[in-house]
Amino acid sequence: MKLKAMYSFLNDDLAAVEEELERTVRSEYGPLGEAALHLLQAGGKRIRPVFVLLSARFGHYDFERIKHVAVALELIHMASLVHDDVIDDADVRRGRPTIKARWSNRFAMYTGDYLFARSLERMAELDSPRAHQVLAKTIVEVCHGEIEQIKDKYRFDQPLRTYLRRIRRKTALLIAASCQLGALAAGAPEAVANQLYWFGHCVGMSFQITDDILDFTGTEEQLGKPAGSDLQQGNVTLPVLYALCDEQVRAKITAVNADTDAEEMAAVLAAIKQTDAIERSYALSDRYLEKALRLLGELPANEARTLLHDLALYIGKRDY
Amino acid sequence: MNDIMVKLASLKEQIERLLDHPYLRAHVPAPAVDEDRLLLSLSMMTDAPAAPNEPDRCIIAMMLMQIALDTHDQVTDRGGDLRTRQLVVLAGDLYSGLYYDLLARSGDVALIRLFAEAVREINEQKVRLYEKKVERIETLFAAVGTIESALLAKLAERIGAPQWGRFSGHYLLLRRLLLEQEAFVRTGSSMLFEQMAHIAFPWAKGLTKEQRRHLLRLCERYIDHCKEALLAANLPMNDLLRFRMAELAGGFQAIVKKSVEEG
């Protein structure tokens, strides 16, 4: 089932969020708005707004209030994508030229900062210091995670714990915060908001592990970049860590660097796939998913809970 | 003067402590803490009718955001070491996160909104300059003014002291104009003068002596305007700010005047 079909009862609100996003990123000075719209129109799953809206159903759902959080979180995510493309020197995202490729690095920096500012302006519509504290802490942690990612590049001796902490900061925290903030903005009990936070955390961990697996199992067409790109850039992900347990494969992996050519990379990928690294990675992703579903099961039963269940499964089991 | 210098040093130390990150410290240039901005914000706080409960926190948050923006200005379009560029991007992101975190902890949502508005305006103007889409000299100087002082102006708005926002605007614009003028006279290269030339002489391939003199005169006029506005502000000033103003108004000006006269 397509993601959007899954949460069709949210469609009106999601369409409204989309309109709000468009309205918010428009700039009095044209080119900035054009760049932001360029990114917005490239699409995306809008997972964070969906988590916000669904989590808000555990409190007093008032779309006029909740929408600010949904918009703010998507804008934070967009801002990070624009800057990530400068970091990764990426020319294509979702099949379209990145802002840094179409304009320039400097322009991308300004666009990212502009989107960050717009996000906080929207978030400030919510006069809840607690919500701001959650989001601010998340943003700082995400930045620490990204810095760690640079620090840990080509560090093939890193423990599993380091990888897990990195993906927690890089991906899981923003999804966790989306769930928690949706609930908080709707005035749900603190215990429910916390439970949703941990649900989001586990889904986010599963999401990132799946993403890291897909870097090895996906096709260039599905991924929008050659398979194995993460490894070639020095990102030591879960399948790599498991494959490193095999002595023969270990030698091949540790020889990878930024200059490794396509043929050599193909051989390394084939060697990794011959180990049990992919299966073990899926197993860990599944464990996070199971935990997420267990946490969800403890929440009050409602339509949102059913959808969060389906969404978690979709995210954890997606094949591209 | 001693008290204010001690206070400035204390604020600077607190900011540096917040900015300190072992890995970044080892790989990217340490961010500079602008003492003029600190001094201006401290001065406006002491003269504010509605100073917030935690004035230091507001000042530090503003400085962190300014440093974040300045850090991102160092990202180049090409060349340079890739890892350094990556870390400069992330350092700026981290500093802006720290600004938000600080204000969120104090629960000052109004200031979060005001600073966010400033960041939006600053980036709109930066893009405008970057794309060389400014058509009038007045607009160019206004854009530079916004970039330099929008955050301080919002801080002044928050504490009910808009006169200090205007004062800071003139002060920082004056400082920037003097720096650009100095760069232009000494090296022939300045972002501001390049933009002025683009507006005043759009078809010129290179500048003649007369055209250079014209641009310097234009800049001089704005410098005089800023100085007049600063003097007319008549705000209660501490000794250090008075000293800095006198320093700003003198110094390099004499060399420039001579150079304009001699052509």
XYZ file of C-alpha atoms in Angstrom:
583
model
C 0.000 0.000 0.000
C 1.212 3.511 -0.804
C 2.135 5.633 2.154
C -0.369 8.361 1.374
C -3.217 5.891 0.879
C -2.446 4.504 4.315
C -3.359 7.676 6.114
C -6.079 8.920 3.832
C -8.166 10.205 6.746
C -5.407 12.739 7.328
C -5.411 13.868 3.724
C -7.268 17.144 4.247
C -4.993 18.144 7.105
C -1.877 17.053 5.236
C -2.957 19.062 2.202
C -3.412 22.033 4.523
C 0.081 21.458 5.960
C 1.429 21.390 2.419
C -0.236 24.719 1.675
C 1.127 26.154 4.910
C 4.601 24.955 3.961
C 4.361 26.673 0.596
C 3.036 29.848 2.132
C 5.715 29.855 4.805
C 8.710 29.388 2.555
C 7.695 32.100 0.104
C 10.071 34.971 0.600
C 9.565 38.667 0.026
C 12.768 38.344 -1.878
C 11.985 35.934 -4.723
C 15.060 33.716 -5.207
C 15.030 32.394 -1.636
C 11.398 31.395 -1.917
C 12.097 29.902 -5.327
C 14.904 27.762 -3.907
C 12.790 26.638 -0.953
C 9.860 25.819 -3.246
C 12.228 23.911 -5.518
C 13.028 21.652 -2.580
C 9.445 21.485 -1.342
C 8.103 20.528 -4.743
C 10.623 17.710 -5.038
C 8.248 15.936 -2.673
C 9.182 13.675 0.183
C 7.188 11.461 2.467
C 6.335 14.234 4.957
C 6.831 11.618 7.652
C 7.442 14.156 10.395
C 4.194 16.070 9.865
C 2.321 12.774 9.698
C 3.785 11.710 13.045
C 2.900 15.091 14.533
C -0.710 14.942 13.329
C -1.230 11.340 14.395
C 0.358 11.827 17.811
C -1.815 14.881 18.382
C -4.845 12.588 18.172
C -3.914 11.351 21.640
C -4.805 14.779 23.033
C -7.273 17.510 22.101
C -6.808 17.653 18.359
C -6.923 21.260 17.207
C -5.477 21.489 13.737
C -5.042 25.259 13.896
C -2.612 24.752 16.778
C -0.999 21.495 15.686
C -0.225 22.697 12.165
C 2.494 25.042 13.434
C 4.422 22.113 14.894
C 3.934 19.979 11.762
C 5.177 22.809 9.530
C 8.068 23.682 11.846
C 9.363 20.112 11.944
C 9.229 19.661 8.197
C 11.049 22.977 7.718
C 13.771 21.946 10.171
C 14.139 18.734 8.199
C 14.280 20.664 4.910
C 16.887 23.066 6.292
C 19.055 20.138 7.312
C 18.708 18.572 3.845
C 19.879 21.766 2.149
C 22.949 21.949 4.375
C 23.541 18.181 4.107
C 23.843 18.552 0.346
C 26.643 21.061 0.883
C 28.281 18.682 3.349
C 27.977 15.697 1.000
C 28.720 17.771 -2.104
C 25.540 16.203 -3.540
C 24.249 17.376 -6.915
C 20.977 15.438 -7.028
C 18.235 14.880 -4.458
C 14.980 13.076 -5.228
C 15.903 13.183 -8.885
C 16.272 16.965 -9.002
C 19.343 19.185 -8.835
C 20.132 20.179 -5.267
C 20.039 23.831 -4.258
C 23.801 23.901 -3.968
C 24.113 22.437 -7.488
C 21.514 24.711 -9.092
C 22.645 27.851 -7.282
C 25.782 27.482 -5.121
C 27.093 26.395 -1.723
C 26.787 29.890 -0.332
C 23.223 30.232 -1.621
C 22.384 26.863 -0.059
C 23.743 28.051 3.290
C 21.506 31.121 3.163
C 18.510 29.024 2.128
C 19.079 26.566 4.981
C 19.390 29.372 7.513
C 16.294 31.020 6.078
C 14.306 27.784 6.406
C 15.565 27.345 9.966
C 14.383 30.857 10.792
C 10.987 30.270 9.179
C 10.674 27.064 11.157
C 11.279 28.815 14.460
C 8.890 31.601 13.503
C 6.183 28.994 12.977
C 7.105 27.149 16.143
C 6.927 30.415 18.085
C 3.192 30.482 17.310
C 3.061 27.875 20.048
C 3.548 29.534 23.403
C 4.814 26.413 25.113
C 8.322 26.647 26.585
C 8.294 22.866 27.107
C 7.707 22.241 23.384
C 10.506 24.645 22.489
C 12.835 22.932 24.941
C 12.144 19.557 23.338
C 12.751 20.850 19.823
C 15.844 22.875 20.757
C 17.447 19.948 22.545
C 16.697 17.756 19.539
C 18.296 20.203 17.111
C 21.472 20.429 19.187
C 21.682 16.643 19.454
C 21.141 16.217 15.708
C 24.066 18.581 15.077
C 26.266 16.621 17.461
C 25.279 13.462 15.566
C 26.261 14.981 12.229
C 29.609 16.127 13.588
C 30.212 12.632 14.942
C 29.439 11.223 11.526
C 32.296 13.246 10.053
C 34.570 12.314 12.949
C 33.817 8.603 12.567
C 34.343 8.426 8.804
C 36.465 5.438 7.717
C 36.784 4.457 11.402
C 36.250 0.777 10.851
C 37.112 -0.108 14.442
C 34.164 1.772 15.923
C 31.915 -0.204 18.277
C 28.264 -0.905 17.508
C 27.300 1.461 20.324
C 28.919 4.369 18.472
C 26.895 3.600 15.355
C 23.655 3.339 17.331
C 24.291 6.628 19.132
C 25.035 8.300 15.816
C 21.853 7.149 14.053
C 19.843 7.972 17.174
C 21.036 11.541 16.938
C 21.025 11.753 13.174
C 17.548 10.338 12.503
C 15.655 8.864 15.421
C 15.546 11.969 17.596
C 13.690 14.141 15.107
C 11.059 11.452 14.545
C 10.797 10.921 18.310
C 10.432 14.682 18.797
C 7.738 14.824 16.084
C 5.658 12.302 18.027
C 6.290 13.916 21.400
C 5.646 17.456 20.172
C 2.422 16.473 18.408
C 1.163 15.040 21.682
C 2.389 17.973 23.769
C 0.876 20.554 21.422
C -2.461 18.754 21.754
C -2.220 18.779 25.532
C -1.942 14.993 25.843
C -0.765 13.719 29.237
C 3.016 13.883 29.705
C 3.189 10.090 30.105
C 1.488 9.591 26.731
C 3.799 12.144 25.094
C 6.816 10.307 26.524
C 5.528 6.951 25.363
C 5.074 8.391 21.878
C 8.586 9.801 22.066
C 10.036 6.325 22.666
C 7.812 4.862 19.988
C 9.163 7.446 17.525
C 12.681 6.788 18.694
C 12.416 3.061 17.949
C 10.732 3.673 14.597
C 13.487 6.150 13.733
C 16.205 3.640 14.615
C 14.520 1.007 12.472
C 14.062 3.559 9.676
C 17.758 4.480 9.608
C 18.962 0.883 9.821
C 16.682 0.022 6.889
C 18.069 3.030 5.040
C 21.594 1.813 5.687
C 20.699 -1.669 4.445
C 19.157 -0.222 1.288
C 22.469 1.421 0.473
C 23.680 -2.126 -0.235
C 20.567 -3.803 -1.582
C 18.915 -0.979 -3.536
C 19.518 -0.106 -7.162
C 20.930 3.184 -8.342
C 17.505 4.013 -9.779
C 15.784 3.403 -6.438
C 18.405 5.147 -4.353
C 19.123 8.090 -6.635
C 22.835 7.397 -6.097
C 25.101 4.397 -6.737
C 24.733 1.502 -4.283
C 27.475 1.531 -1.671
C 27.779 5.333 -1.737
C 27.620 5.571 2.046
C 30.524 3.185 2.467
C 32.540 4.893 -0.228
C 32.057 8.193 1.625
C 33.373 6.527 4.759
C 30.084 6.110 6.606
C 30.434 2.953 8.644
C 26.893 1.607 8.863
C 25.388 -1.475 10.480
C 25.819 -3.895 7.536
C 29.466 -2.821 7.338
C 30.013 -3.373 11.056
C 28.529 -6.887 10.832
C 30.457 -7.707 7.647
C 33.683 -6.636 9.353
C 33.316 -9.699 11.602
C 34.338 -11.796 8.586
C 38.140 -11.614 8.392
C 38.372 -11.946 4.601
C 35.703 -9.364 3.915
C 37.216 -7.112 6.561
C 40.388 -6.669 4.501
C 38.351 -5.604 1.472
C 36.196 -3.170 3.435
C 39.045 -1.461 5.247
C 40.742 -0.829 1.907
C 37.804 1.327 0.746
C 38.449 5.026 0.429
C 37.061 7.998 -1.494
C 39.105 7.006 -4.576
C 37.969 3.379 -4.753
C 36.660 2.846 -8.294
C 33.257 1.437 -9.278
C 34.590 -2.013 -10.113
C 36.352 -2.384 -6.781
C 33.261 -1.082 -4.963
C 31.095 -3.651 -6.742
C 33.418 -6.399 -5.498
C 33.264 -5.087 -1.934
C 29.456 -4.882 -2.069
C 29.226 -8.441 -3.390
C 31.511 -9.646 -0.603
C 29.417 -7.876 2.049
C 26.229 -9.382 0.630
C 27.726 -12.849 0.842
C 28.060 -12.524 4.608
C 25.111 -12.589 6.986
C 25.463 -8.804 7.510
C 22.238 -7.854 5.718
C 20.154 -10.477 7.571
C 21.625 -9.484 10.924
C 20.956 -5.819 10.156
C 17.334 -6.594 9.295
C 17.073 -8.554 12.526
C 18.165 -5.533 14.571
C 15.843 -3.253 12.620
C 13.017 -5.698 13.385
C 13.855 -5.661 17.083
C 13.469 -1.883 17.157
C 10.245 -2.199 15.235
C 8.888 -4.803 17.630
C 9.741 -2.582 20.553
C 8.035 0.352 18.854
C 4.885 -1.687 18.343
C 4.960 -2.922 21.920
C 5.161 0.649 23.199
C 2.369 1.664 20.883
C 0.206 -1.182 22.120
C 0.288 0.320 25.613
C -1.299 3.558 24.391
C -5.071 4.117 24.301
C -6.664 2.428 21.303
C -7.843 4.811 18.586
C -7.662 5.244 14.843
C -4.346 7.090 15.123
C -2.796 4.181 16.985
C -3.783 1.797 14.189
C -2.251 4.123 11.636
C 0.933 4.620 13.608
C 1.192 0.826 13.735
C 0.844 0.547 9.954
C 3.189 3.451 9.391
C 5.870 1.917 11.600
C 5.645 -1.337 9.690
C 5.780 0.477 6.372
C 8.848 2.437 7.402
C 10.685 -0.516 8.841
C 9.922 -2.846 5.967
C 10.181 -0.526 3.006
C 12.318 -1.700 0.128
C 13.333 1.715 -1.227
C 35.123 51.581 32.683
C 36.515 48.732 34.724
C 33.097 47.315 35.615
C 31.919 47.160 32.052
C 35.153 45.548 30.910
C 34.845 42.892 33.583
C 31.262 42.235 32.523
C 32.278 42.039 28.866
C 35.045 39.580 29.665
C 32.648 37.445 31.674
C 30.087 37.327 28.853
C 32.797 36.529 26.335
C 34.048 33.699 28.493
C 30.547 32.250 28.858
C 30.057 32.371 25.087
C 33.407 30.764 24.400
C 32.604 28.016 26.850
C 29.330 27.294 25.056
C 31.051 27.293 21.677
C 33.793 24.977 22.797
C 33.671 21.619 21.048
C 36.854 19.508 21.116
C 36.535 18.136 17.605
C 35.527 21.442 16.036
C 38.286 23.216 17.959
C 40.811 20.889 16.350
C 39.538 21.269 12.790
C 37.884 24.635 12.167
C 38.952 28.178 13.011
C 37.708 29.320 16.406
C 34.705 31.625 16.010
C 35.328 35.251 16.876
C 33.176 36.889 19.532
C 32.410 40.426 18.372
C 33.119 42.713 21.315
C 31.348 45.689 19.745
C 28.099 43.747 19.539
C 28.567 42.609 23.113
C 29.195 46.159 24.238
C 26.167 47.507 22.390
C 23.848 44.858 23.791
C 25.176 45.327 27.294
C 24.780 49.097 27.025
C 21.183 48.844 25.810
C 20.302 46.438 28.615
C 21.413 48.883 31.290
C 19.241 51.592 29.733
C 16.185 49.428 29.043
C 12.754 50.047 30.531
C 11.797 46.397 30.078
C 15.029 44.473 30.647
C 14.308 40.746 30.787
C 14.848 38.625 33.890
C 17.939 37.054 32.456
C 19.663 39.743 30.392
C 22.903 37.756 30.059
C 21.048 34.841 28.543
C 19.417 37.099 25.923
C 22.746 38.675 25.019
C 24.526 35.335 24.813
C 21.747 33.841 22.683
C 21.942 36.768 20.269
C 25.708 36.443 20.057
C 25.471 32.700 19.379
C 23.074 33.312 16.508
C 25.299 36.025 15.087
C 28.299 33.705 15.314
C 26.292 30.956 13.597
C 25.489 33.279 10.699
C 29.084 34.527 10.496
C 30.319 30.940 10.485
C 28.075 30.029 7.562
C 29.437 33.043 5.693
C 32.775 31.236 5.605
C 31.403 28.411 3.448
C 32.984 28.779 0.049
C 31.641 27.773 -3.320
C 34.744 25.937 -4.378
C 38.202 25.027 -3.251
C 39.399 24.374 0.252
C 39.502 21.204 2.236
C 36.254 19.187 2.081
C 36.265 18.148 5.738
C 36.838 21.715 6.874
C 33.915 22.886 4.766
C 31.699 20.137 6.135
C 32.590 21.045 9.692
C 32.110 24.762 9.120
C 28.543 24.035 7.939
C 27.892 21.869 10.992
C 29.540 24.292 13.401
C 27.169 27.032 12.221
C 24.207 24.684 12.578
C 25.317 23.738 16.083
C 25.739 27.349 17.193
C 22.279 28.260 15.918
C 20.889 25.238 17.778
C 22.603 26.447 20.944
C 20.998 29.882 20.597
C 17.575 28.284 20.364
C 18.309 25.949 23.254
C 19.341 28.815 25.490
C 16.193 30.830 24.835
C 13.952 27.774 25.042
C 15.356 27.017 28.485
C 14.465 30.500 29.674
C 11.025 30.165 28.099
C 11.392 33.426 26.180
C 9.235 32.493 23.195
C 8.799 36.164 22.227
C 12.537 36.568 21.772
C 12.773 33.282 19.866
C 10.265 34.722 17.420
C 12.009 38.098 17.177
C 15.439 36.585 16.543
C 13.971 34.177 14.000
C 12.481 37.173 12.158
C 15.902 38.810 12.200
C 17.590 35.696 10.798
C 15.007 35.549 8.021
C 15.542 39.212 7.122
C 19.325 38.868 7.267
C 19.342 35.902 4.908
C 16.957 37.601 2.503
C 19.335 40.528 2.307
C 22.408 38.308 2.033
C 20.915 36.537 -0.965
C 20.041 39.860 -2.484
C 23.650 41.018 -2.222
C 25.040 37.661 -3.253
C 22.979 37.708 -6.424
C 23.848 41.351 -7.079
C 20.173 42.172 -7.483
C 20.247 45.538 -5.693
C 19.326 48.385 -8.007
C 19.828 51.454 -5.853
C 22.684 52.579 -3.634
C 20.283 53.442 -0.774
C 18.855 49.920 -0.913
C 22.350 48.485 -0.874
C 23.296 50.373 2.278
C 19.987 49.475 3.904
C 20.618 45.795 3.107
C 24.093 45.948 4.645
C 22.591 47.697 7.674
C 20.049 44.909 8.125
C 22.706 42.215 7.816
C 24.877 43.931 10.396
C 22.313 44.838 12.992
C 18.963 43.063 12.620
C 19.570 40.847 15.651
C 20.520 43.780 17.864
C 17.522 45.731 16.597
C 15.224 42.883 17.647
C 16.872 42.689 21.051
C 16.278 46.410 21.457
C 12.646 45.931 20.408
C 12.239 43.174 22.988
C 13.485 45.321 25.849
C 11.513 48.387 24.818
C 14.529 50.414 23.728
C 14.116 50.917 19.959
C 16.402 53.972 20.072
C 19.232 51.579 20.900
C 18.293 49.447 17.921
C 18.690 52.458 15.628
C 21.906 53.445 17.365
C 23.351 49.946 16.967
C 22.330 49.983 13.316
C 24.256 53.180 12.634
C 27.208 52.046 14.728
C 27.597 48.682 12.993
C 26.936 50.123 9.535
C 29.595 52.755 10.170
C 32.049 50.091 11.270
C 31.334 47.980 8.209
C 31.598 50.932 5.820
C 34.942 51.890 7.289
C 36.218 48.350 6.864
C 34.990 48.135 3.273
C 36.413 51.544 2.487
C 39.752 50.573 3.951
C 39.816 47.356 1.926
C 38.921 49.242 -1.250
C 41.584 51.906 -0.771
C 44.291 49.460 0.269
C 43.627 46.501 -2.020
C 41.153 47.773 -4.613
C 38.815 44.949 -3.645
C 35.704 45.220 -1.491
C 32.371 43.441 -1.673
C 30.479 46.671 -0.977
C 32.360 48.754 -3.534
C 31.959 46.002 -6.099
C 28.192 46.194 -5.554
C 28.250 49.998 -5.655
C 30.168 49.897 -8.919
C 27.671 47.393 -10.303
C 24.830 49.812 -9.504
C 26.513 53.107 -10.414
C 28.442 51.933 -13.480
C 26.684 48.761 -14.662
C 28.494 48.610 -17.992
C 31.958 49.503 -16.817
C 34.558 46.758 -17.248
C 37.037 48.402 -14.895
C 36.847 51.560 -12.825
C 38.464 54.817 -13.891
C 40.101 57.070 -11.301
C 37.091 59.386 -11.435
C 34.668 56.505 -10.944
C 36.667 55.265 -7.938
C 36.603 58.751 -6.469
C 32.845 58.913 -7.040
C 32.297 55.661 -5.158
C 34.514 56.766 -2.300
C 32.575 60.024 -2.067
C 29.295 58.121 -1.964
C 30.591 55.908 0.820
C 31.958 58.943 2.628
C 28.530 60.536 2.541
C 27.000 57.479 4.235
C 29.798 57.400 6.764
C 29.081 61.031 7.660
C 25.382 60.236 7.876
C 26.065 57.397 10.324
C 28.312 59.578 12.448
C 25.717 62.362 12.584
C 23.036 59.888 13.575
C 25.233 58.452 16.325
C 25.961 61.883 17.748
C 22.323 62.953 17.502
C 21.145 59.849 19.360
C 22.179 61.376 22.675
C 21.917 58.130 24.630
C 23.337 57.533 28.098
C 26.626 55.848 27.320
C 29.223 54.084 29.386
C 32.840 55.195 29.046
C 33.887 52.213 26.977
C 31.206 52.764 24.358
C 32.051 56.468 24.215
C 35.697 55.551 23.723
C 34.894 53.021 20.991
C 32.727 55.569 19.187
C 35.505 58.138 19.217
C 37.902 55.496 17.936
C 35.508 54.531 15.157
C 34.957 58.113 14.061
C 38.671 58.914 13.826
C 41.483 56.640 12.763
C 41.421 55.515 9.201
C 39.237 58.393 8.111
C 42.125 60.815 7.827
C 43.962 58.525 5.387
C 40.848 58.070 3.286
C 40.096 61.806 3.137
C 43.663 62.432 1.998
C 43.427 59.712 -0.589
C 40.114 61.089 -1.945
C 41.560 64.576 -2.161
C 44.699 63.390 -3.928
C 42.702 61.106 -6.225
